[in-house]
């Protein structure tokens, strides 16, 4: 007969066996943590009747499955000892070092965080968002710079959800609701899809038992039929892929996530049979080029469904998910959803932020994806309900999002979390609007400091207030940096707006006069015309807005300068050229291309490399869709080894009259007026811009343009001219292949 000690040691063995290749000292660490936690929890039982310690081993196994590092697995074993036994953080520090002690302490504190109650009048949805935000905010404060705390907490929650059946009914509901509101979205934001899905399914099972059961049952009944079907198309696709020399490929039929099926059914109001991802395939290949090649093969083999193709590789989702998604009608007319990605993308998608630790050793220094994910979480905290104006939003993103945080404390020891560069005024408004409005001075670490002092990490701040009075106009002056957070600036503007309008008009007039004088245009423009530039019909309203701080000095000067530039640009350019043509030129119909040796075939220009006259080109004979013309250096062509499908093509006469859509990418250090200057250059060359997409990250602007170009020479000229624009780092033709 086995004793309980035998059972445990077998558990230890299987835990150790499940670890990635840990070094001997790491295995020792985990063994020691195992024994310590087992001893600490001895005699304790879970609701299921099992020894409590089995929970700790399960949490550690989840972390090991996620391929987390040894410290995380050890902390997973020990995560409940501080809470549930007499082992203190100090004892842990002595036995296991400060990192593991800190991890366990963080997880313990996270458990005790109060979660805001549902505020009256809120809808379910907004209160869930508020709860999540509040939790994320506190989580970021608690975890410090070690996100592993959160991953251990998630593993803990996952195991508790897996064993929720032993809890009393009312407890099941509240735990499941909390998981749905906070932990599943958290896993999603951290990019850990595997965990997100499982948490959602487990919660859904308790929150909507009937729906869960009926979907599960329906899926189960058709499982055999579905599996046979999927195997059939899988075989077919494997054969086609191997013809294109994609042999190292894994095709999986994706696991069924009941909650995601349910969401789709309710969102799109569809019956179960019409949900595509019930018949879903995932194709894993080695390289990016193979992804697109495989996509082409899928689209050739079966008819793609319009509107269902998503390129999350070129445009990753907010949580950095990358994959190609498409849906096709198969030979029998059934819809199949197909996801195509590389192994690396796959690991990223399944493990999210946790993938950081498995790559850490190979890469030196910064893991950019990891940093981006943390940055994203930090950014979330700034998106409060006060952001409703689009331009304010952009300002906020510019001034706050890409900066770090500084934590300071009140005399009571409450932590106030602000962006770096925040001042005592920001601090005061963060505590309470009234404290902000009446703020007259600040003591930082016991010493009186100016109100535009930049708070440092850990500063203790005491706000000195007056009995009456309000904020000063100067606090909004962006050159003086009195208040940098959106919250403080909104509150200051709000207070000022409520003050006497006449006073604002007088103050506004002074500010406007001063700004126009500074620009040297006081005589050239009328106040009314400047008001119009800011979309104010009445001058007094405009002046009052300036006086109230709604329109700032820099905003006025920027608008006026922009208008001046526009006027001078207008005299040399044809503005019509900047508007997209009503019917864009066809990217895939190439009338003027003549084909050597294969006359009469339907000809398409490849979208991946968008060739145009002057380019070296080659034709690819597709299945049933004529010839696709690629650029000679297109990676899709290079990756294709079906040389028998390649044919020589050349540009025929008359191509000059035709215009071609060419994707162009411009990277620049962002500045005022950049886009306008680039547009003007393109317009001057009589080239139409079919689309523009601008994204800015950390002051680097990336412009993606679709230009209607008639020749290679014209494109080269435009790229050279854009290169000369100040701040432009690079202007190039984009190769989407
Ligand atoms: Mn636990």
XYZ file of C-alpha atoms and ligand atoms in Angstrom:
738
model
C 0.000 0.000 0.000
C 1.209 3.484 -0.803
C 1.657 5.908 2.019
C 0.815 9.538 1.491
C 4.537 10.299 1.475
C 4.900 7.996 -1.547
C 2.121 9.796 -3.320
C 3.794 13.139 -2.796
C 7.181 12.018 -3.882
C 5.598 10.628 -7.028
C 4.062 14.058 -7.537
C 7.464 15.636 -7.096
C 8.894 13.321 -9.720
C 6.202 14.089 -12.231
C 6.550 17.821 -11.535
C 10.299 17.589 -12.055
C 9.754 15.578 -15.226
C 7.460 18.228 -16.627
C 10.036 20.988 -16.234
C 11.864 22.400 -19.238
C 15.618 21.718 -19.207
C 16.388 23.199 -15.832
C 19.908 23.212 -14.458
C 20.731 21.046 -11.402
C 20.667 23.972 -8.969
C 17.241 24.953 -10.295
C 15.922 21.436 -9.769
C 17.320 21.625 -6.212
C 15.515 24.916 -5.654
C 12.203 23.448 -6.752
C 12.713 20.329 -4.659
C 13.426 22.494 -1.601
C 10.367 24.670 -2.262
C 8.278 21.538 -2.685
C 9.344 20.117 0.637
C 8.927 23.441 2.456
C 5.409 24.017 1.128
C 4.386 20.421 1.818
C 5.495 20.782 5.418
C 3.859 24.209 5.846
C 0.489 23.016 4.573
C 0.541 19.639 6.275
C -2.804 18.733 7.788
C -4.693 21.311 5.711
C -7.383 20.131 3.325
C -9.197 21.620 0.388
C -12.969 21.627 -0.054
C -12.536 18.560 -2.261
C -11.056 16.673 0.657
C -7.649 16.464 -0.953
C -4.588 17.684 0.953
C -4.280 21.453 0.461
C -0.773 20.976 -0.845
C -2.062 19.375 -4.061
C -3.254 22.858 -5.052
C 0.282 24.237 -4.699
C 1.709 21.450 -6.868
C -0.998 22.054 -9.471
C -0.214 25.782 -9.618
C 3.490 25.006 -10.003
C 2.688 22.524 -12.803
C 0.655 25.123 -14.674
C 3.619 27.487 -14.463
C 5.973 24.739 -15.621
C 3.665 24.005 -18.571
C 3.851 27.663 -19.473
C 7.633 27.128 -19.497
C 8.164 29.711 -16.810
C 11.515 29.920 -15.045
C 12.554 27.992 -11.918
C 11.939 30.917 -9.566
C 8.335 31.177 -10.719
C 7.729 27.453 -10.340
C 9.248 27.520 -6.841
C 7.176 30.584 -5.915
C 4.123 28.784 -7.300
C 4.732 25.942 -4.832
C 5.111 28.428 -1.992
C 2.433 30.905 -3.075
C 0.023 30.188 -0.218
C 2.397 29.572 2.686
C 2.444 33.185 3.923
C -1.331 33.421 3.755
C -2.194 30.006 5.131
C 0.632 28.918 7.437
C 2.933 30.475 9.979
C 5.806 30.861 7.527
C 6.474 34.601 7.166
C 7.935 36.513 4.231
C 11.083 37.009 6.317
C 11.493 33.292 6.849
C 11.060 32.717 3.105
C 13.653 35.372 2.359
C 16.110 33.652 4.658
C 15.492 30.245 3.114
C 14.914 31.056 -0.556
C 16.319 34.515 -1.142
C 14.696 37.861 -1.753
C 13.332 37.230 -5.272
C 11.146 34.291 -4.300
C 10.113 36.037 -1.077
C 9.077 39.064 -3.140
C 7.092 36.930 -5.584
C 5.190 35.160 -2.809
C 4.616 38.442 -0.974
C 3.246 39.997 -4.182
C 0.836 37.107 -4.782
C -0.321 37.286 -1.162
C -0.970 41.015 -1.398
C -2.784 40.624 -4.675
C -5.166 38.263 -2.946
C -6.028 40.837 -0.326
C -6.671 43.675 -2.714
C -10.133 45.060 -2.234
C -12.111 44.988 -5.422
C -14.379 47.940 -6.012
C -18.027 47.224 -5.739
C -20.397 47.736 -8.597
C -21.232 51.435 -8.550
C -24.909 52.315 -8.596
C -26.307 53.257 -11.985
C -23.536 51.595 -13.917
C -24.399 49.028 -16.525
C -22.977 45.547 -16.060
C -20.462 46.194 -18.789
C -19.013 49.477 -17.509
C -18.833 48.192 -13.961
C -16.943 45.140 -15.181
C -14.523 47.426 -17.005
C -14.128 49.592 -13.922
C -13.443 46.566 -11.775
C -10.869 45.346 -14.218
C -9.154 48.742 -14.467
C -9.073 49.072 -10.720
C -7.574 45.642 -10.402
C -4.975 46.281 -13.079
C -4.021 49.548 -11.407
C -3.514 47.870 -8.060
C -1.816 44.917 -9.635
C 0.742 47.190 -11.277
C 1.461 48.858 -7.970
C 1.818 45.551 -6.171
C 3.915 43.683 -8.666
C 6.476 46.486 -8.968
C 8.620 45.502 -11.890
C 8.085 41.761 -11.608
C 5.160 40.697 -13.743
C 5.727 37.076 -12.689
C 3.599 37.895 -9.625
C 0.617 38.253 -11.923
C 1.375 35.081 -13.846
C 1.510 33.100 -10.586
C -1.768 34.703 -9.547
C -3.317 33.682 -12.861
C -2.086 30.097 -12.460
C -3.570 30.082 -8.959
C -6.905 31.322 -10.284
C -6.860 28.801 -13.112
C -6.475 25.869 -10.753
C -9.143 27.254 -8.406
C -11.485 27.506 -11.396
C -10.711 23.957 -12.458
C -11.736 22.772 -8.997
C -14.610 25.211 -8.488
C -17.128 22.364 -8.505
C -16.381 21.647 -4.845
C -17.380 25.141 -3.768
C -20.893 26.015 -2.549
C -23.194 27.313 -5.267
C -23.223 31.040 -4.334
C -19.457 31.039 -4.096
C -19.184 29.461 -7.550
C -21.202 32.308 -9.039
C -19.195 35.120 -7.509
C -15.815 33.511 -8.225
C -16.837 32.748 -11.811
C -18.105 36.298 -12.310
C -14.886 37.739 -10.928
C -12.876 35.484 -13.226
C -14.915 36.564 -16.238
C -14.656 40.263 -15.312
C -11.045 40.456 -14.258
C -8.851 37.433 -14.776
C -9.859 36.340 -18.283
C -9.495 39.910 -19.641
C -6.198 40.155 -17.785
C -4.894 36.986 -19.441
C -6.105 38.405 -22.739
C -4.304 41.709 -22.199
C -1.146 39.832 -21.346
C -1.613 37.883 -24.558
C -1.943 34.477 -22.857
C -4.719 33.143 -25.064
C -4.514 29.599 -23.886
C -5.324 30.716 -20.365
C -7.873 33.296 -21.425
C -9.903 30.654 -23.207
C -9.799 28.161 -20.400
C -10.748 30.774 -17.794
C -13.636 31.920 -19.967
C -14.942 28.432 -20.575
C -14.688 27.510 -16.904
C -16.476 30.687 -15.807
C -19.114 30.396 -18.498
C -19.905 26.908 -17.316
C -21.043 28.279 -13.955
C -22.494 31.589 -15.117
C -24.684 30.186 -17.873
C -24.984 26.488 -17.265
C -27.775 25.863 -19.766
C -26.060 27.509 -22.713
C -22.788 25.846 -21.824
C -24.351 22.416 -21.692
C -26.292 22.722 -24.911
C -23.268 23.892 -26.906
C -21.040 21.247 -25.349
C -23.609 18.585 -26.139
C -24.090 19.705 -29.733
C -20.331 19.737 -30.283
C -20.001 16.329 -28.751
C -22.732 14.759 -30.885
C -21.087 15.798 -34.102
C -17.560 15.147 -33.045
C -16.951 12.031 -35.150
C -18.437 13.543 -38.248
C -16.490 16.748 -37.703
C -13.212 14.960 -37.141
C -13.589 12.851 -40.270
C -14.366 15.960 -42.234
C -11.477 17.963 -40.870
C -9.078 15.099 -41.511
C -10.212 15.000 -45.120
C -9.509 18.658 -45.856
C -6.341 18.507 -43.800
C -5.013 15.775 -46.047
C -5.928 17.723 -49.130
C -4.160 20.862 -47.915
C -1.058 18.968 -46.792
C -0.720 17.589 -50.308
C -0.994 20.996 -51.933
C 1.452 22.542 -49.476
C 4.020 19.853 -50.111
C 3.775 20.548 -53.842
C 4.858 24.090 -53.007
C 7.721 22.564 -50.982
C 6.193 23.507 -47.656
C 6.858 20.233 -45.950
C 7.658 21.242 -42.405
C 4.112 22.103 -41.597
C 1.757 21.249 -38.767
C -1.958 21.422 -39.287
C -4.042 21.227 -36.172
C -7.757 21.306 -35.816
C -8.307 23.885 -33.203
C -9.764 23.043 -29.817
C -13.327 24.203 -29.322
C -13.787 27.107 -27.012
C -17.349 27.000 -25.949
C -17.512 30.540 -24.700
C -16.091 31.959 -27.923
C -18.642 29.975 -29.918
C -21.391 31.292 -27.646
C -20.155 34.889 -28.021
C -20.167 34.566 -31.786
C -23.631 33.058 -31.811
C -25.054 35.883 -29.730
C -23.075 38.678 -31.365
C -23.855 37.639 -34.930
C -27.175 36.029 -34.075
C -26.242 32.794 -35.810
C -27.126 29.170 -35.115
C -24.324 26.879 -34.063
C -23.969 25.270 -37.502
C -22.964 28.568 -39.035
C -20.113 29.340 -36.714
C -16.996 28.941 -38.818
C -14.484 28.059 -36.184
C -16.303 24.883 -35.313
C -14.605 23.709 -38.475
C -11.294 25.397 -37.935
C -7.764 24.617 -38.944
C -4.508 26.085 -37.824
C -1.510 25.883 -40.127
C 1.899 26.306 -38.510
C 4.867 26.929 -40.788
C 8.490 27.962 -40.428
C 8.713 31.384 -41.971
C 6.741 34.491 -42.729
C 7.141 33.938 -46.470
C 5.617 30.490 -46.073
C 2.657 32.015 -44.235
C 1.687 34.080 -47.245
C 2.519 31.317 -49.654
C 0.298 28.940 -47.691
C -2.436 31.556 -47.688
C -2.236 31.776 -51.475
C -2.492 28.001 -51.695
C -5.537 27.905 -49.403
C -7.212 30.611 -51.467
C -6.409 28.763 -54.660
C -7.687 25.482 -53.351
C -10.972 26.773 -51.950
C -13.035 29.852 -52.553
C -12.237 32.604 -50.013
C -15.216 34.263 -48.306
C -15.086 38.015 -48.870
C -14.557 40.080 -45.756
C -13.210 37.194 -43.692
C -9.525 37.711 -44.421
C -7.600 39.459 -41.636
C -3.874 40.088 -41.776
C -2.902 40.334 -38.123
C 0.714 39.902 -39.168
C 0.898 43.239 -40.945
C -1.505 44.745 -38.395
C -1.160 42.953 -35.060
C -4.011 43.219 -32.571
C -3.764 45.454 -29.528
C -2.451 42.606 -27.445
C 0.211 41.895 -30.117
C -1.493 38.836 -31.510
C -0.141 37.961 -34.954
C -1.671 35.515 -37.414
C -3.340 35.334 -40.813
C -7.052 34.579 -40.614
C -9.253 33.579 -43.473
C -12.398 31.613 -44.120
C -13.119 29.619 -47.264
C -15.889 27.585 -48.812
C -14.632 24.062 -49.288
C -15.521 21.711 -52.156
C -18.773 20.779 -50.428
C -19.645 24.426 -49.864
C -19.002 24.270 -46.130
C -17.217 27.121 -44.430
C -13.853 26.482 -42.845
C -11.890 28.958 -40.825
C -8.139 28.834 -41.357
C -5.426 30.462 -39.270
C -1.890 30.579 -40.604
C 1.121 31.572 -38.543
C 4.735 30.744 -37.785
C 5.732 28.724 -34.751
C 7.117 31.817 -33.107
C 3.851 33.699 -33.563
C 2.062 30.665 -32.201
C 4.105 30.525 -29.023
C 3.589 34.248 -28.571
C -0.138 33.848 -28.967
C -0.469 30.910 -26.614
C 1.814 32.113 -23.861
C 1.808 35.896 -24.318
C 3.886 37.742 -21.789
C 4.968 34.430 -20.280
C 6.870 33.667 -23.499
C 9.300 36.347 -22.363
C 10.978 33.964 -19.956
C 11.537 31.207 -22.440
C 13.187 33.574 -24.905
C 15.040 35.561 -22.273
C 18.117 33.385 -22.177
C 18.646 33.357 -25.901
C 18.211 37.052 -26.424
C 20.485 39.601 -24.888
C 19.006 42.495 -22.990
C 15.658 43.947 -23.902
C 12.743 41.883 -25.014
C 10.782 44.396 -27.000
C 7.505 42.512 -27.160
C 7.612 42.146 -23.393
C 8.226 45.842 -22.841
C 5.436 46.713 -25.238
C 2.985 44.566 -23.349
C 3.829 46.189 -20.034
C 3.593 49.589 -21.653
C 0.171 48.682 -22.908
C -1.018 47.830 -19.426
C 0.310 51.081 -18.062
C -1.402 52.984 -20.826
C -4.734 51.431 -19.920
C -4.746 53.128 -16.586
C -4.849 56.549 -18.179
C -7.965 55.882 -20.202
C -10.398 57.177 -17.688
C -13.960 58.361 -18.263
C -12.793 61.958 -18.588
C -11.336 61.379 -22.005
C -14.052 62.210 -24.427
C -12.560 64.711 -26.802
C -10.541 63.239 -29.657
C -7.867 65.921 -29.734
C -7.450 65.796 -25.984
C -7.092 62.079 -26.356
C -4.256 62.437 -28.839
C -2.551 64.986 -26.582
C -2.835 62.596 -23.684
C -1.413 59.750 -25.650
C 1.486 61.936 -26.734
C 2.268 63.383 -23.347
C 1.594 60.460 -21.058
C 1.420 57.150 -22.747
C 5.006 56.678 -23.736
C 6.422 57.662 -20.412
C 7.110 55.796 -17.273
C 5.288 56.105 -14.018
C 6.337 57.679 -10.779
C 4.849 56.550 -7.475
C 4.687 58.991 -4.583
C 2.929 58.750 -1.237
C 0.516 60.831 0.807
C 1.201 61.575 4.498
C -1.190 58.666 5.198
C 0.943 56.305 3.163
C -1.430 55.945 0.199
C 0.378 55.405 -3.054
C -0.371 57.892 -5.821
C 0.533 56.680 -9.267
C 1.373 59.383 -11.809
C 3.304 59.675 -15.061
C 6.929 60.771 -14.836
C 7.080 64.569 -14.915
C 3.975 64.950 -12.747
C 3.963 67.815 -10.239
C 2.447 68.464 -6.803
C -0.539 69.964 -8.659
C -1.122 66.699 -10.520
C -0.750 64.942 -7.200
C -3.286 67.265 -5.530
C -5.880 66.757 -8.263
C -5.329 63.057 -8.089
C -6.291 63.051 -4.403
C -9.376 65.195 -4.853
C -10.581 67.944 -7.191
C -11.120 70.254 -4.267
C -7.588 69.693 -2.971
C -6.304 70.547 -6.441
C -8.363 73.691 -6.780
C -7.292 75.014 -3.400
C -3.658 73.921 -3.701
C -1.256 76.753 -2.885
C 1.945 74.987 -1.988
C 3.530 71.602 -1.395
C 5.934 70.046 1.042
C 7.966 67.278 -0.514
C 9.726 65.056 2.019
C 9.113 67.797 4.569
C 10.525 70.678 2.507
C 8.565 73.381 0.717
C 8.949 72.913 -3.054
C 7.713 74.898 -6.074
C 4.441 73.697 -7.564
C 6.104 72.706 -10.831
C 8.642 70.493 -9.052
C 8.874 67.135 -10.794
C 7.939 64.357 -8.405
C 10.501 61.619 -7.863
C 9.884 57.961 -7.141
C 8.956 57.514 -3.477
C 8.519 61.225 -2.638
C 6.265 61.900 0.287
C 4.025 64.810 -0.644
C 1.895 67.025 1.558
C -0.381 69.533 -0.183
C -0.911 72.933 1.451
C -4.330 74.384 0.660
C -6.027 77.755 0.957
C -9.537 78.062 2.365
C -10.850 79.673 -0.800
C -9.824 80.492 -4.337
C -9.055 78.433 -7.359
C -6.358 77.355 -9.777
C -4.296 79.831 -11.757
C -4.372 80.209 -15.550
C -0.633 79.612 -15.519
C -1.220 76.026 -14.486
C -2.441 75.331 -18.012
C 0.525 76.936 -19.736
C 2.218 73.972 -21.365
C 5.592 75.722 -21.293
C 5.570 76.013 -17.520
C 4.732 72.358 -16.787
C 2.596 73.005 -13.734
C 0.146 70.249 -14.525
C 0.825 67.458 -16.976
C -1.868 64.854 -16.324
C -5.056 64.945 -18.282
C -7.037 64.659 -15.101
C -5.533 67.785 -13.509
C -5.755 69.803 -16.721
C -9.382 68.838 -17.241
C -10.282 69.835 -13.698
C -8.425 73.149 -13.972
C -10.155 73.968 -17.250
C -13.460 73.019 -15.730
C -12.994 75.356 -12.784
C -11.839 78.235 -14.952
C -14.745 77.773 -17.333
C -17.181 78.250 -14.526
C -15.693 81.662 -13.708
C -16.957 84.921 -15.041
C -17.188 84.919 -18.820
C -16.461 88.648 -19.230
C -13.224 88.215 -17.388
C -12.332 85.360 -19.737
C -13.009 87.407 -22.809
C -10.655 90.117 -21.601
C -7.993 87.587 -20.645
C -8.504 85.729 -23.903
C -8.072 88.903 -25.935
C -4.780 89.601 -24.181
C -3.505 86.081 -24.844
C -4.565 86.135 -28.500
C -2.975 89.526 -29.094
C 0.238 88.410 -27.461
C 0.433 85.188 -29.511
C -0.264 86.884 -32.846
C 2.291 89.582 -32.096
C 4.857 86.929 -31.334
C 4.212 85.364 -34.729
C 4.476 88.776 -36.409
C 1.044 88.390 -38.025
C -0.976 90.759 -35.819
C -1.541 93.103 -38.746
C -2.026 90.363 -41.349
C -4.897 88.406 -39.821
C -8.145 89.379 -38.115
C -9.220 87.971 -34.777
C -12.379 86.729 -36.490
C -10.440 84.722 -39.053
C -8.384 83.083 -36.299
C -11.628 82.254 -34.480
C -12.928 80.604 -37.690
C -9.731 78.565 -37.923
C -10.679 77.122 -34.551
C -14.275 76.536 -35.626
C -15.755 79.347 -33.552
C -18.461 81.421 -35.246
C -18.503 84.161 -32.644
C -15.340 85.941 -31.662
C -16.452 86.351 -28.041
C -16.944 82.618 -27.657
C -13.454 82.094 -28.980
C -11.934 84.680 -26.630
C -13.835 83.208 -23.700
C -12.517 79.760 -24.606
C -8.962 81.093 -24.623
C -9.573 82.842 -21.299
C -10.980 79.616 -19.878
C -7.962 77.654 -21.041
C -9.868 75.494 -23.512
C -7.768 76.885 -26.325
C -4.113 77.364 -25.485
C -1.446 79.699 -26.855
C 0.514 76.937 -28.611
C -2.701 75.657 -30.202
C -3.396 79.095 -31.664
C 0.101 79.552 -33.051
C 0.081 76.082 -34.566
C -3.220 76.631 -36.343
C -2.180 80.041 -37.663
C 1.175 78.749 -38.899
C -0.477 75.759 -40.495
C -2.903 78.014 -42.322
C -0.039 80.219 -43.554
C 1.767 77.190 -44.881
C -1.377 75.913 -46.495
C -1.923 79.190 -48.299
C 1.588 79.188 -49.710
C 1.304 75.551 -50.708
C -2.000 76.164 -52.431
C -0.437 78.594 -54.865
C 1.826 75.903 -56.263
C -0.202 72.723 -55.936
C -3.419 71.368 -57.222
C -5.475 70.468 -54.176
C -7.688 68.126 -56.135
C -4.840 65.720 -56.422
C -4.932 65.109 -52.700
C -8.447 63.800 -52.769
C -8.801 60.136 -53.507
C -10.253 59.556 -56.933
C -13.829 58.454 -56.963
C -12.843 55.160 -58.550
C -9.387 54.012 -57.564
C -7.304 52.400 -60.250
C -7.590 48.666 -60.233
C -4.730 47.019 -58.463
C -5.420 43.691 -59.998
C -6.471 44.428 -63.555
C -3.520 45.036 -65.781
C -4.664 45.872 -69.243
C -1.332 46.938 -70.601
C 0.670 43.869 -69.671
C 1.528 41.561 -72.469
C 2.574 37.989 -71.871
C 5.240 36.180 -73.787
C 4.200 32.671 -74.813
C 0.837 32.550 -73.048
C -1.375 34.991 -74.879
C -5.048 35.233 -74.053
C -4.786 34.379 -70.375
C -6.352 36.504 -67.673
C -3.647 38.630 -66.085
C -3.570 39.934 -62.516
C -0.959 42.029 -60.760
C 0.113 40.374 -57.512
C -0.967 42.248 -54.430
C 1.997 41.108 -52.374
C 4.594 43.048 -54.361
C 2.455 45.317 -56.605
C 4.654 45.429 -59.702
C 4.602 48.382 -62.097
C 6.122 49.289 -65.449
C 9.878 49.386 -65.317
C 10.034 46.597 -62.757
C 11.608 43.299 -63.550
C 8.604 40.947 -63.588
C 7.721 37.282 -63.747
C 4.412 35.485 -64.214
C 2.943 32.731 -62.075
C 0.273 30.480 -63.528
C -2.409 30.044 -60.891
C -5.002 27.325 -60.680
C -7.910 28.568 -62.711
C -7.203 32.252 -62.291
C -4.881 33.013 -65.121
C -1.470 34.511 -64.611
C -0.408 36.554 -61.622
C 2.422 38.978 -62.313
C 4.989 39.422 -59.503
C 8.115 41.495 -59.205
C 11.228 39.445 -60.008
C 12.494 39.737 -56.437
C 9.163 38.976 -54.769
C 9.809 36.594 -51.850
C 6.662 34.661 -52.656
C 8.147 33.794 -56.019
C 11.501 33.025 -54.457
C 9.795 30.721 -51.959
C 7.829 28.933 -54.636
C 9.684 26.038 -56.107
C 7.044 25.186 -58.647
C 9.240 26.415 -61.428
C 6.989 24.822 -64.050
C 4.375 27.400 -63.142
C 6.629 30.382 -63.758
C 6.553 32.078 -67.132
C 8.344 35.039 -68.671
C 6.274 38.157 -68.973
C 7.181 41.650 -70.042
C 5.546 45.021 -70.031
C 3.729 45.825 -73.233
C 3.373 49.204 -74.895
C 0.948 51.780 -73.549
C 1.615 51.027 -69.910
C 2.539 54.618 -69.192
C -1.076 55.710 -69.396
C -1.971 53.235 -66.696
C -1.551 54.020 -63.027
C -0.620 51.453 -60.431
C -1.236 51.329 -56.738
C 2.132 51.297 -55.023
C 2.467 50.953 -51.247
C 5.025 53.365 -49.811
C 6.257 53.564 -46.260
C 7.744 56.701 -44.712
C 9.347 56.652 -41.275
C 10.051 59.967 -39.582
C 10.516 61.645 -36.225
C 7.073 63.086 -35.740
C 6.574 66.830 -35.906
C 3.934 69.382 -36.669
C 3.090 69.680 -40.373
C 5.039 66.620 -41.483
C 2.121 64.918 -43.207
C 1.148 68.103 -45.008
C 4.649 68.602 -46.423
C 4.830 65.046 -47.663
C 1.354 65.276 -49.208
C 2.371 68.482 -50.955
C 5.438 66.864 -52.489
C 3.323 64.010 -53.818
C 0.675 66.391 -55.118
C 3.345 68.452 -56.864
C 4.288 65.348 -58.814
C 0.641 65.028 -59.961
C 0.312 61.752 -58.135
C -2.868 60.773 -56.378
C -2.858 59.372 -52.851
C -5.341 56.521 -52.682
C -4.981 55.988 -48.955
C -2.952 57.159 -46.003
C -2.467 55.457 -42.702
C -0.408 57.133 -40.012
C 0.696 55.588 -36.762
C 2.926 57.168 -34.166
C 4.875 55.325 -31.502
C 7.336 56.966 -29.193
C 7.542 60.001 -31.448
C 8.317 57.913 -34.498
C 5.655 58.352 -37.144
C 5.095 55.635 -39.729
C 3.122 56.657 -42.798
C 1.709 53.993 -45.023
C 0.629 55.452 -48.330
C -0.959 53.919 -51.392
C 0.154 56.004 -54.364
C -1.198 55.888 -57.881
C 2.048 55.805 -59.767
C 2.533 55.719 -63.507
C 6.188 54.784 -63.744
C 9.195 53.630 -61.816
C 10.985 56.899 -62.526
C 8.114 58.832 -61.030
C 8.185 56.718 -57.876
C 11.941 57.122 -57.468
C 11.626 60.883 -57.851
C 8.937 61.057 -55.168
C 10.887 58.879 -52.747
C 13.994 61.030 -53.248
C 12.033 64.211 -52.603
C 10.411 62.798 -49.454
C 13.844 61.717 -48.240
C 14.889 65.390 -48.281
C 12.066 66.458 -45.948
C 13.415 67.350 -42.504
C 12.885 64.598 -39.881
C 12.308 61.871 -42.462
C 14.395 58.814 -41.639
C 13.427 56.644 -44.552
C 11.063 56.620 -47.500
C 10.697 53.370 -49.350
C 8.480 51.217 -51.433
C 6.909 48.691 -49.121
C 7.141 45.070 -49.940
C 4.267 43.335 -48.263
C 5.398 39.904 -49.394
Mn -3.754 29.460 -4.045
